[in-house]
Amino acid sequence: VGDRRHAVRLRDALVRRLGRSMVRPSVHTFHGFAWWLLTRAFTVETPTGLESDLGYALAGLDEEPVLLTAFDQRARVGALLRAEDPDDWPVNGNLLRSNAFAGEVRDFLLRVKERLFTRRDIEKLAHDRGRPDWLELAAFYEKYTNHLESGDSFEDGRPRLDFAMVLESARRLIGEHPRVADDLRSVYPHVLVDDFEEANRAEAALLGALLPIADEDRSVVVFGDPNGTVFTFRGADPACLAELPA
């Protein structure tokens, strides 16, 4: 579902219809589901045999991450920009101390991560479209990600994740550990997704891990109106709906 309030309403409606509380069905937003994955234990194959560990560790994080609020993320982006050398920013060097510019950079970082772009993807787009300012942002994108994911950047030794990085980390967890995807398919024999026209690429990748495979007795039902997308300015891509297998 699209937001937490919608998730709560749907959960309550299901409980009332069933007439009792249950461990399942569970109702999540995509971000809530991704965070649940990172804090849940999974058994995976390693060179020495089967081992259990928490999702965030399997996704490559050394310590339990802290979720950044939008305010904290903007403050962190602003602090990192102020520490940059203006000579490395030939286009936007005079804006590095601007709070408004920090807000724009924060939005840029979220959108490129939601589209599953790498630094090289951004650099290619910058060259293709003649945007030297995007080249500056591509370099900063990598610095920002490395800063947040390193526990050494913070006094408590715990890495930070912004909302887009939560989706990215969950996707990495599933992609690098096939047993995690197998586990999820057993936990969720039936999946219902609403308002999928508002999904971004990272969210669609998470859903992909739950889609039935050949000869599997499971179901996934996805609702959405590709002509009703509202949040394209926040990364929604209605093409994600059209690209789902029938």
JSON list of N, CA and C in Angstrom, two decimals, residues 76-105:
[
{"chain": "A", "resi": 76, "resn": "ARG", "atom": "N", "xyz": [22.17, 16.36, 7.13]},
{"chain": "A", "resi": 76, "resn": "ARG", "atom": "CA", "xyz": [23.41, 15.64, 6.82]},
{"chain": "A", "resi": 76, "resn": "ARG", "atom": "C", "xyz": [23.93, 16.03, 5.45]},
{"chain": "A", "resi": 77, "resn": "VAL", "atom": "N", "xyz": [23.05, 16.13, 4.46]},
{"chain": "A", "resi": 77, "resn": "VAL", "atom": "CA", "xyz": [23.46, 16.55, 3.12]},
{"chain": "A", "resi": 77, "resn": "VAL", "atom": "C", "xyz": [24.05, 17.95, 3.18]},
{"chain": "A", "resi": 78, "resn": "GLY", "atom": "N", "xyz": [23.41, 18.85, 3.93]},
{"chain": "A", "resi": 78, "resn": "GLY", "atom": "CA", "xyz": [23.92, 20.21, 4.04]},
{"chain": "A", "resi": 78, "resn": "GLY", "atom": "C", "xyz": [25.31, 20.25, 4.65]},
{"chain": "A", "resi": 79, "resn": "ALA", "atom": "N", "xyz": [25.53, 19.45, 5.70]},
{"chain": "A", "resi": 79, "resn": "ALA", "atom": "CA", "xyz": [26.84, 19.43, 6.34]},
{"chain": "A", "resi": 79, "resn": "ALA", "atom": "C", "xyz": [27.92, 18.89, 5.40]},
{"chain": "A", "resi": 80, "resn": "LEU", "atom": "N", "xyz": [27.59, 17.87, 4.64]},
{"chain": "A", "resi": 80, "resn": "LEU", "atom": "CA", "xyz": [28.56, 17.31, 3.71]},
{"chain": "A", "resi": 80, "resn": "LEU", "atom": "C", "xyz": [28.87, 18.29, 2.58]},
{"chain": "A", "resi": 81, "resn": "LEU", "atom": "N", "xyz": [27.86, 19.00, 2.10]},
{"chain": "A", "resi": 81, "resn": "LEU", "atom": "CA", "xyz": [28.08, 19.98, 1.04]},
{"chain": "A", "resi": 81, "resn": "LEU", "atom": "C", "xyz": [28.97, 21.13, 1.53]},
{"chain": "A", "resi": 82, "resn": "ARG", "atom": "N", "xyz": [28.74, 21.57, 2.75]},
{"chain": "A", "resi": 82, "resn": "ARG", "atom": "CA", "xyz": [29.56, 22.67, 3.29]},
{"chain": "A", "resi": 82, "resn": "ARG", "atom": "C", "xyz": [31.02, 22.27, 3.44]},
{"chain": "A", "resi": 83, "resn": "ALA", "atom": "N", "xyz": [31.27, 20.97, 3.59]},
{"chain": "A", "resi": 83, "resn": "ALA", "atom": "CA", "xyz": [32.65, 20.49, 3.74]},
{"chain": "A", "resi": 83, "resn": "ALA", "atom": "C", "xyz": [33.33, 20.26, 2.38]},
{"chain": "A", "resi": 84, "resn": "GLU", "atom": "N", "xyz": [32.59, 20.40, 1.30]},
{"chain": "A", "resi": 84, "resn": "GLU", "atom": "CA", "xyz": [33.15, 20.18, -0.03]},
{"chain": "A", "resi": 84, "resn": "GLU", "atom": "C", "xyz": [34.04, 21.34, -0.45]},
{"chain": "A", "resi": 85, "resn": "ASP", "atom": "N", "xyz": [35.00, 21.05, -1.33]},
{"chain": "A", "resi": 85, "resn": "ASP", "atom": "CA", "xyz": [35.87, 22.08, -1.91]},
{"chain": "A", "resi": 85, "resn": "ASP", "atom": "C", "xyz": [35.15, 22.70, -3.11]},
{"chain": "A", "resi": 86, "resn": "PRO", "atom": "N", "xyz": [34.89, 24.01, -3.08]},
{"chain": "A", "resi": 86, "resn": "PRO", "atom": "CA", "xyz": [34.19, 24.65, -4.21]},
{"chain": "A", "resi": 86, "resn": "PRO", "atom": "C", "xyz": [34.88, 24.43, -5.55]},
{"chain": "A", "resi": 87, "resn": "ASP", "atom": "N", "xyz": [36.21, 24.22, -5.53]},
{"chain": "A", "resi": 87, "resn": "ASP", "atom": "CA", "xyz": [36.92, 23.99, -6.78]},
{"chain": "A", "resi": 87, "resn": "ASP", "atom": "C", "xyz": [36.50, 22.70, -7.46]},
{"chain": "A", "resi": 88, "resn": "ASP", "atom": "N", "xyz": [35.93, 21.76, -6.68]},
{"chain": "A", "resi": 88, "resn": "ASP", "atom": "CA", "xyz": [35.45, 20.51, -7.25]},
{"chain": "A", "resi": 88, "resn": "ASP", "atom": "C", "xyz": [34.04, 20.64, -7.81]},
{"chain": "A", "resi": 89, "resn": "TRP", "atom": "N", "xyz": [33.47, 21.84, -7.64]},
{"chain": "A", "resi": 89, "resn": "TRP", "atom": "CA", "xyz": [32.10, 22.09, -8.11]},
{"chain": "A", "resi": 89, "resn": "TRP", "atom": "C", "xyz": [32.13, 23.33, -9.02]},
{"chain": "A", "resi": 90, "resn": "PRO", "atom": "N", "xyz": [32.65, 23.20, -10.23]},
{"chain": "A", "resi": 90, "resn": "PRO", "atom": "CA", "xyz": [32.77, 24.37, -11.10]},
{"chain": "A", "resi": 90, "resn": "PRO", "atom": "C", "xyz": [31.45, 25.02, -11.47]},
{"chain": "A", "resi": 91, "resn": "VAL", "atom": "N", "xyz": [30.35, 24.27, -11.44]},
{"chain": "A", "resi": 91, "resn": "VAL", "atom": "CA", "xyz": [29.05, 24.83, -11.79]},
{"chain": "A", "resi": 91, "resn": "VAL", "atom": "C", "xyz": [28.34, 25.37, -10.56]},
{"chain": "A", "resi": 92, "resn": "ASN", "atom": "N", "xyz": [28.29, 24.58, -9.49]},
{"chain": "A", "resi": 92, "resn": "ASN", "atom": "CA", "xyz": [27.49, 24.93, -8.32]},
{"chain": "A", "resi": 92, "resn": "ASN", "atom": "C", "xyz": [28.32, 25.23, -7.07]},
{"chain": "A", "resi": 93, "resn": "GLY", "atom": "N", "xyz": [29.59, 25.54, -7.26]},
{"chain": "A", "resi": 93, "resn": "GLY", "atom": "CA", "xyz": [30.46, 25.79, -6.10]},
{"chain": "A", "resi": 93, "resn": "GLY", "atom": "C", "xyz": [29.97, 26.92, -5.21]},
{"chain": "A", "resi": 94, "resn": "ASN", "atom": "N", "xyz": [29.30, 27.91, -5.77]},
{"chain": "A", "resi": 94, "resn": "ASN", "atom": "CA", "xyz": [28.81, 29.04, -4.98]},
{"chain": "A", "resi": 94, "resn": "ASN", "atom": "C", "xyz": [27.53, 28.72, -4.21]},
{"chain": "A", "resi": 95, "resn": "LEU", "atom": "N", "xyz": [27.00, 27.50, -4.39]},
{"chain": "A", "resi": 95, "resn": "LEU", "atom": "CA", "xyz": [25.75, 27.13, -3.72]},
{"chain": "A", "resi": 95, "resn": "LEU", "atom": "C", "xyz": [25.97, 26.12, -2.59]},
{"chain": "A", "resi": 96, "resn": "LEU", "atom": "N", "xyz": [27.19, 25.75, -2.30]},
{"chain": "A", "resi": 96, "resn": "LEU", "atom": "CA", "xyz": [27.45, 24.68, -1.36]},
{"chain": "A", "resi": 96, "resn": "LEU", "atom": "C", "xyz": [27.00, 24.99, 0.06]},
{"chain": "A", "resi": 97, "resn": "ARG", "atom": "N", "xyz": [26.85, 26.24, 0.39]},
{"chain": "A", "resi": 97, "resn": "ARG", "atom": "CA", "xyz": [26.40, 26.62, 1.73]},
{"chain": "A", "resi": 97, "resn": "ARG", "atom": "C", "xyz": [24.93, 27.01, 1.77]},
{"chain": "A", "resi": 98, "resn": "SER", "atom": "N", "xyz": [24.24, 26.78, 0.67]},
{"chain": "A", "resi": 98, "resn": "SER", "atom": "CA", "xyz": [22.83, 27.16, 0.57]},
{"chain": "A", "resi": 98, "resn": "SER", "atom": "C", "xyz": [21.93, 26.04, 1.09]},
{"chain": "A", "resi": 99, "resn": "ASN", "atom": "N", "xyz": [21.02, 26.37, 1.99]},
{"chain": "A", "resi": 99, "resn": "ASN", "atom": "CA", "xyz": [20.06, 25.38, 2.50]},
{"chain": "A", "resi": 99, "resn": "ASN", "atom": "C", "xyz": [19.10, 24.92, 1.39]},
{"chain": "A", "resi": 100, "resn": "ALA", "atom": "N", "xyz": [18.73, 25.86, 0.52]},
{"chain": "A", "resi": 100, "resn": "ALA", "atom": "CA", "xyz": [17.83, 25.49, -0.58]},
{"chain": "A", "resi": 100, "resn": "ALA", "atom": "C", "xyz": [18.51, 24.50, -1.51]},
{"chain": "A", "resi": 101, "resn": "PHE", "atom": "N", "xyz": [19.78, 24.70, -1.80]},
{"chain": "A", "resi": 101, "resn": "PHE", "atom": "CA", "xyz": [20.52, 23.78, -2.66]},
{"chain": "A", "resi": 101, "resn": "PHE", "atom": "C", "xyz": [20.64, 22.41, -1.98]},
{"chain": "A", "resi": 102, "resn": "ALA", "atom": "N", "xyz": [20.85, 22.40, -0.67]},
{"chain": "A", "resi": 102, "resn": "ALA", "atom": "CA", "xyz": [20.92, 21.12, 0.06]},
{"chain": "A", "resi": 102, "resn": "ALA", "atom": "C", "xyz": [19.62, 20.35, -0.09]},
{"chain": "A", "resi": 103, "resn": "GLY", "atom": "N", "xyz": [18.49, 21.06, -0.04]},
{"chain": "A", "resi": 103, "resn": "GLY", "atom": "CA", "xyz": [17.21, 20.40, -0.22]},
{"chain": "A", "resi": 103, "resn": "GLY", "atom": "C", "xyz": [17.06, 19.81, -1.61]},
{"chain": "A", "resi": 104, "resn": "GLU", "atom": "N", "xyz": [17.53, 20.54, -2.63]},
{"chain": "A", "resi": 104, "resn": "GLU", "atom": "CA", "xyz": [17.45, 20.03, -4.00]},
{"chain": "A", "resi": 104, "resn": "GLU", "atom": "C", "xyz": [18.36, 18.82, -4.18]},
{"chain": "A", "resi": 105, "resn": "VAL", "atom": "N", "xyz": [19.54, 18.87, -3.58]},
{"chain": "A", "resi": 105, "resn": "VAL", "atom": "CA", "xyz": [20.46, 17.74, -3.69]},
{"chain": "A", "resi": 105, "resn": "VAL", "atom": "C", "xyz": [19.88, 16.52, -2.98]}
]
